[in-house]
Short mmCIF file of C-alpha atoms and ligand atoms in Angstrom, two decimals:
data_model
loop_
_atom_site.label_atom_id
_atom_site.label_comp_id
_atom_site.label_asym_id
_atom_site.label_seq_id
_atom_site.Cartn_x
_atom_site.Cartn_y
_atom_site.Cartn_z
CA MET A 883 115.75 119.61 86.40
CA ASN A 884 115.48 121.06 89.93
CA ASN A 885 112.85 119.87 92.32
CA PRO A 886 110.19 122.60 92.29
CA THR A 887 108.29 121.30 95.34
CA LEU A 888 111.27 121.22 97.79
CA LEU A 889 109.42 118.61 99.79
CA ASN A 890 110.89 117.33 103.04
CA LYS A 891 110.04 114.34 105.23
CA ASN A 892 108.07 116.34 107.80
CA ASP A 893 105.81 117.75 105.07
CA ILE A 894 104.67 114.17 104.46
CA SER A 895 104.83 112.77 108.01
CA LYS A 896 102.51 115.42 109.44
CA HIS A 897 99.67 114.08 107.25
CA LEU A 898 100.29 110.39 107.99
CA LYS A 899 97.93 108.36 110.17
CA THR A 900 99.83 105.04 109.94
CA GLU A 901 102.14 104.50 112.91
CA ASN A 902 105.55 102.83 113.23
CA LEU A 903 106.77 103.69 109.74
CA ASN A 904 110.43 104.14 108.98
CA ILE A 905 110.45 106.70 106.16
CA SER A 906 113.38 107.99 104.10
CA LEU A 907 112.93 110.73 101.52
CA PHE A 908 115.47 111.44 98.79
CA ASP A 909 115.62 114.00 96.01
CA SER A 910 116.94 111.31 93.68
CA VAL A 911 117.73 107.58 93.82
CA SER A 912 118.32 104.90 91.20
CA SER A 913 115.10 103.01 91.98
CA THR A 914 113.16 102.98 95.26
CA ASN A 915 112.17 99.34 94.62
CA ALA A 916 115.77 98.27 94.01
CA LEU A 917 116.96 100.08 97.17
CA LEU A 918 114.19 98.70 99.35
CA LYS A 919 114.70 95.14 98.04
CA GLU A 920 118.36 95.42 99.07
CA LYS A 921 117.30 96.53 102.54
CA ALA A 922 114.64 93.81 102.76
CA LEU A 923 117.25 91.17 101.96
CA LEU A 924 119.25 92.47 104.93
CA GLY A 925 116.24 92.02 107.25
CA GLU A 926 114.69 95.51 107.24
CA LYS A 927 111.33 95.58 109.04
CA GLU A 928 107.81 95.94 107.71
CA GLY A 929 106.79 99.58 107.41
CA THR A 930 110.05 100.79 105.92
CA VAL A 931 109.20 103.27 103.18
CA ILE A 932 111.53 104.87 100.65
CA ILE A 933 110.24 107.94 98.84
CA ALA A 934 112.07 109.71 96.04
CA LEU A 935 111.23 112.84 94.07
CA SER A 936 113.04 111.47 91.04
CA GLN A 937 114.67 108.19 89.96
CA THR A 938 117.53 107.65 87.55
CA ASP A 939 116.65 103.99 86.89
CA GLY A 940 112.94 103.62 87.71
CA ARG A 941 111.59 100.28 86.51
CA GLY A 942 108.13 99.00 85.65
CA ARG A 943 106.74 95.61 84.72
CA TYR A 944 108.87 93.49 82.39
CA ASN A 945 111.83 95.60 83.51
CA ARG A 946 110.67 98.48 81.35
CA LYS A 947 112.00 101.95 82.05
CA PHE A 948 109.60 103.96 84.20
CA TYR A 949 109.68 107.72 83.56
CA SER A 950 110.71 109.19 86.93
CA ASP A 951 111.55 112.89 86.63
CA PHE A 952 110.73 115.53 89.27
CA GLY A 953 107.02 116.28 89.21
CA GLY A 954 106.23 112.80 90.47
CA ILE A 955 106.35 110.76 93.64
CA TYR A 956 108.16 107.43 93.54
CA LEU A 957 107.80 105.30 96.61
CA SER A 958 108.29 101.76 97.83
CA ILE A 959 106.72 100.21 100.90
CA LEU A 960 108.06 97.09 102.61
CA LEU A 961 105.43 94.57 103.74
CA LYS A 962 105.87 91.19 105.38
CA PRO A 963 102.66 89.31 104.67
CA ASP A 964 101.89 85.86 105.96
CA LEU A 965 103.19 83.51 103.26
CA ASN A 966 99.86 81.62 103.03
CA THR A 967 97.95 84.73 102.11
CA ALA A 968 100.69 86.64 100.29
CA ASP A 969 99.73 87.33 96.72
CA THR A 970 101.51 89.96 94.68
CA THR A 971 98.69 90.20 92.12
CA LEU A 972 96.05 90.87 94.78
CA LEU A 973 98.34 93.31 96.55
CA THR A 974 98.97 95.11 93.25
CA ALA A 975 95.23 95.41 92.66
CA ALA A 976 94.56 96.48 96.26
CA SER A 977 97.32 99.09 95.97
CA ALA A 978 95.74 100.37 92.75
CA VAL A 979 92.49 100.88 94.69
CA ALA A 980 94.47 102.60 97.47
CA VAL A 981 96.14 105.04 95.07
CA SER A 982 93.01 105.63 93.05
CA ASN A 983 91.02 106.51 96.22
CA ALA A 984 93.81 108.82 97.39
CA ILE A 985 93.85 110.66 94.06
CA GLU A 986 90.07 111.06 94.00
CA ASP A 987 89.99 112.28 97.62
CA LEU A 988 92.60 114.96 97.01
CA SER A 989 91.88 116.11 93.46
CA ASP A 990 88.72 116.78 91.51
CA LYS A 991 89.68 114.05 89.03
CA LYS A 992 87.98 110.71 88.36
CA THR A 993 90.31 107.74 88.02
CA GLU A 994 90.00 104.44 86.21
CA ILE A 995 92.03 101.29 86.79
CA LYS A 996 93.43 99.41 83.85
CA TRP A 997 94.07 95.77 84.73
CA VAL A 998 96.21 95.12 86.44
CA ASN A 999 98.42 97.94 87.66
CA ASP A 1000 97.74 101.21 85.85
CA ILE A 1001 95.72 104.18 87.01
CA LEU A 1002 94.33 106.48 84.36
CA ILE A 1003 92.81 109.96 84.33
CA ASP A 1004 90.98 110.86 81.11
CA GLY A 1005 92.55 107.80 79.48
CA LYS A 1006 96.12 108.84 80.36
CA LYS A 1007 98.35 106.89 82.73
CA VAL A 1008 99.10 108.77 85.95
CA CYS A 1009 100.36 105.88 88.06
CA GLY A 1010 102.00 102.49 87.70
CA ILE A 1011 102.46 99.91 90.44
CA LEU A 1012 105.04 97.16 90.68
CA CYS A 1013 104.95 94.65 93.57
CA GLU A 1014 108.01 92.46 93.93
CA GLY A 1015 108.31 89.55 96.36
CA GLY A 1016 111.35 87.89 97.91
CA PHE A 1017 112.72 86.07 100.93
CA CYS A 1018 115.04 87.12 103.71
CA GLY A 1019 115.88 83.69 105.10
CA ARG A 1020 112.46 82.11 105.60
CA GLU A 1021 110.67 85.41 105.93
CA TYR A 1022 108.67 86.48 102.91
CA PHE A 1023 108.49 90.14 101.92
CA ILE A 1024 106.77 92.20 99.27
CA VAL A 1025 108.00 95.58 98.07
CA VAL A 1026 105.08 97.66 96.81
CA GLY A 1027 106.46 100.19 94.31
CA ILE A 1028 104.25 103.09 93.25
CA GLY A 1029 105.11 105.78 90.73
CA ILE A 1030 102.72 108.74 90.36
CA ASN A 1031 102.93 111.63 87.91
CA VAL A 1032 101.78 114.36 90.29
CA TYR A 1033 102.01 117.58 88.26
CA PRO A 1034 103.32 118.67 84.86
CA LEU A 1035 106.77 120.20 84.41
CA LYS A 1036 107.44 123.07 82.02
CA ASN A 1037 109.27 120.79 79.59
CA GLY A 1038 106.49 118.18 79.61
CA PHE A 1039 106.96 114.43 79.39
CA ASP A 1040 109.50 112.70 77.18
CA ASP A 1041 108.38 112.23 73.57
CA GLU A 1042 108.00 108.46 74.10
CA ILE A 1043 105.20 108.89 76.64
CA LYS A 1044 103.79 112.36 76.05
CA ASP A 1045 100.65 111.02 74.33
CA ILE A 1046 99.86 108.37 76.94
CA ALA A 1047 100.89 109.96 80.25
CA GLY A 1048 98.93 112.41 82.40
CA THR A 1049 99.24 114.07 85.80
CA VAL A 1050 97.07 114.13 88.92
CA PHE A 1051 97.22 117.90 89.44
CA ASP A 1052 97.48 120.63 86.81
CA MET A 1053 100.00 122.74 88.74
CA PRO A 1054 102.88 122.12 91.20
CA SER A 1055 101.87 122.25 94.87
CA LYS A 1056 104.12 121.20 97.71
CA GLU A 1057 101.20 120.80 100.09
CA LYS A 1058 99.09 118.70 97.74
CA THR A 1059 102.07 116.53 96.77
CA ALA A 1060 102.79 115.85 100.46
CA GLN A 1061 99.15 115.11 101.21
CA LEU A 1062 98.87 112.76 98.26
CA CYS A 1063 102.01 110.90 99.25
CA ALA A 1064 100.78 110.45 102.85
CA ARG A 1065 97.29 109.41 101.77
CA VAL A 1066 98.69 106.83 99.36
CA ILE A 1067 100.80 105.29 102.14
CA ASP A 1068 97.87 105.28 104.61
CA ASN A 1069 95.54 103.76 102.03
CA VAL A 1070 98.04 101.04 101.06
CA PHE A 1071 98.32 99.98 104.71
CA TYR A 1072 94.53 100.04 105.07
CA GLU A 1073 94.08 97.80 102.01
CA TYR A 1074 96.95 95.52 103.10
CA LYS A 1075 95.42 95.00 106.56
CA SER A 1076 92.02 94.16 105.05
CA LEU A 1077 93.31 92.26 102.02
CA LYS A 1078 91.77 88.93 103.09
CA SER A 1079 88.23 90.33 103.00
CA LEU A 1080 88.68 90.98 99.24
CA GLU A 1081 86.48 94.05 99.72
CA PHE A 1082 88.80 96.13 97.57
CA LEU A 1083 87.76 94.02 94.57
CA ASN A 1084 84.32 95.69 94.50
CA THR A 1085 85.99 99.08 94.01
CA TYR A 1086 88.55 97.57 91.64
CA ARG A 1087 85.76 96.22 89.41
CA LYS A 1088 83.76 99.47 89.61
CA LYS A 1089 86.78 101.51 88.53
CA SER A 1090 87.95 99.05 85.88
CA CYS A 1091 88.09 100.51 82.39
CA VAL A 1092 88.39 97.08 80.72
CA LEU A 1093 85.23 95.33 81.98
CA ASP A 1094 82.80 94.64 79.10
CA LYS A 1095 85.39 95.97 76.63
CA THR A 1096 86.98 94.18 73.69
CA VAL A 1097 90.69 94.02 74.32
CA SER A 1098 93.87 92.91 72.59
CA ILE A 1099 95.82 90.53 74.76
CA MET A 1100 99.56 91.09 74.77
CA SER A 1101 102.47 89.11 75.97
CA GLN A 1102 105.90 90.71 76.02
CA GLY A 1103 104.70 93.58 73.85
CA GLU A 1104 103.19 91.31 71.13
CA VAL A 1105 99.44 90.98 70.49
CA ILE A 1106 98.65 87.28 70.95
CA ASN A 1107 94.85 87.26 70.97
CA CYS A 1108 91.76 89.37 71.48
CA GLY A 1109 88.40 88.99 73.20
CA LYS A 1110 85.72 90.51 75.41
CA VAL A 1111 86.35 91.00 79.13
CA LEU A 1112 83.53 89.31 81.05
CA ASN A 1113 84.74 89.69 84.61
CA ILE A 1114 87.60 90.10 87.05
CA ASP A 1115 87.54 87.12 89.40
CA ASP A 1116 88.44 86.94 93.09
CA ASN A 1117 92.08 86.13 92.24
CA CYS A 1118 92.14 89.25 90.06
CA ASN A 1119 92.32 87.12 86.92
CA LEU A 1120 90.81 88.75 83.86
CA ILE A 1121 88.05 86.52 82.48
CA VAL A 1122 88.04 86.96 78.72
CA LYS A 1123 85.83 85.40 76.05
CA LEU A 1124 88.14 84.89 73.10
CA GLN A 1125 87.06 85.29 69.47
CA ASN A 1126 86.74 81.50 69.11
CA GLY A 1127 84.26 81.41 72.03
CA GLU A 1128 86.75 79.93 74.50
CA ILE A 1129 86.79 81.52 77.96
CA ASN A 1130 90.25 82.20 79.43
CA ALA A 1131 91.35 83.43 82.86
CA LEU A 1132 94.38 85.67 82.38
CA SER A 1133 96.58 85.89 85.44
CA SER A 1134 99.34 87.96 83.91
CA GLY A 1135 100.19 89.89 80.77
CA GLU A 1136 98.72 93.10 79.50
CA VAL A 1137 95.66 94.16 77.59
CA SER A 1138 94.84 97.20 75.53
CA ILE A 1139 91.32 98.35 74.82
CA MET A 1140 90.38 98.09 71.14
CA ARG A 1141 88.84 101.14 69.50
CA ASN A 1142 85.02 101.22 69.16
CA SER A 1143 84.62 98.57 71.86
C1 BTN B 2590 104.53 99.90 85.61
O1 BTN B 2590 103.85 100.84 85.19
O2 BTN B 2590 104.88 98.95 84.88
C2 BTN B 2590 104.91 99.88 87.07
C3 BTN B 2590 105.72 101.07 87.41
C4 BTN B 2590 106.21 101.09 88.85
C5 BTN B 2590 107.12 102.27 89.12
C6 BTN B 2590 107.46 102.43 90.55
S1 BTN B 2590 108.18 104.00 90.88
C7 BTN B 2590 108.64 103.49 92.45
C8 BTN B 2590 109.14 102.08 92.31
N1 BTN B 2590 110.54 102.09 91.91
C9 BTN B 2590 110.71 101.56 90.70
O3 BTN B 2590 111.80 101.45 90.12
N2 BTN B 2590 109.55 101.16 90.21
C10 BTN B 2590 108.46 101.43 91.11
#
């Protein structure tokens, strides 16, 4: 499929407020996260950003395939946080707030955040986030990978995801796509710089679609338990009261909201 937005780097850069970024934009790559991790291992500096308009091997959590056709924005941002404060879960949650705010600022849509890394519009996933950490020598880095379904294509989504995926905008727009991409990058840097304050958690909790809901708890695609979500703590753990009354803090895994909850 051709790229209907014909976006170039300047279209995005002219909207950016963050300085000292090193941005590359490609029509298609294998995976922006994989490429940026390679660069990070070779000592690339913080602020390097790879943006692609499609990916041939986009990956999500648990190495799942991430749908990455034209119509979306797929980007990875290289950060070099202080090792003592570096936390991929918190950065994932802060990035979810960053993307969610960007979407709401530039569209008339309301977003919800599904713990820990999904952004939904009207119950459909429009964005997934994957933060991956590593070392270049003694220097720690995190690659923040963000995939957004920006607008629908004529052929629609693949059958596998057509019932669960949505888009931010209803029609293609080069200008809106560029603005969204720039706002996402600016917002991620804003949240990254203020991560320690944990302020983003207030918004994260407000936008959470799982708080007070009964959820199935899954591990590697299998339902392993269910319970009611009581809170999201300051480490972004999901505090769940299980059916047997036990209270658990989930730090990883996935949940799905049970019907009628
Ligand atoms: C998920 O939903 O499980 C996370 C999806 C993360 C996808 C983004 S798209 C840009 C970056 N490159 C990848 O291969 N993955 C991330």
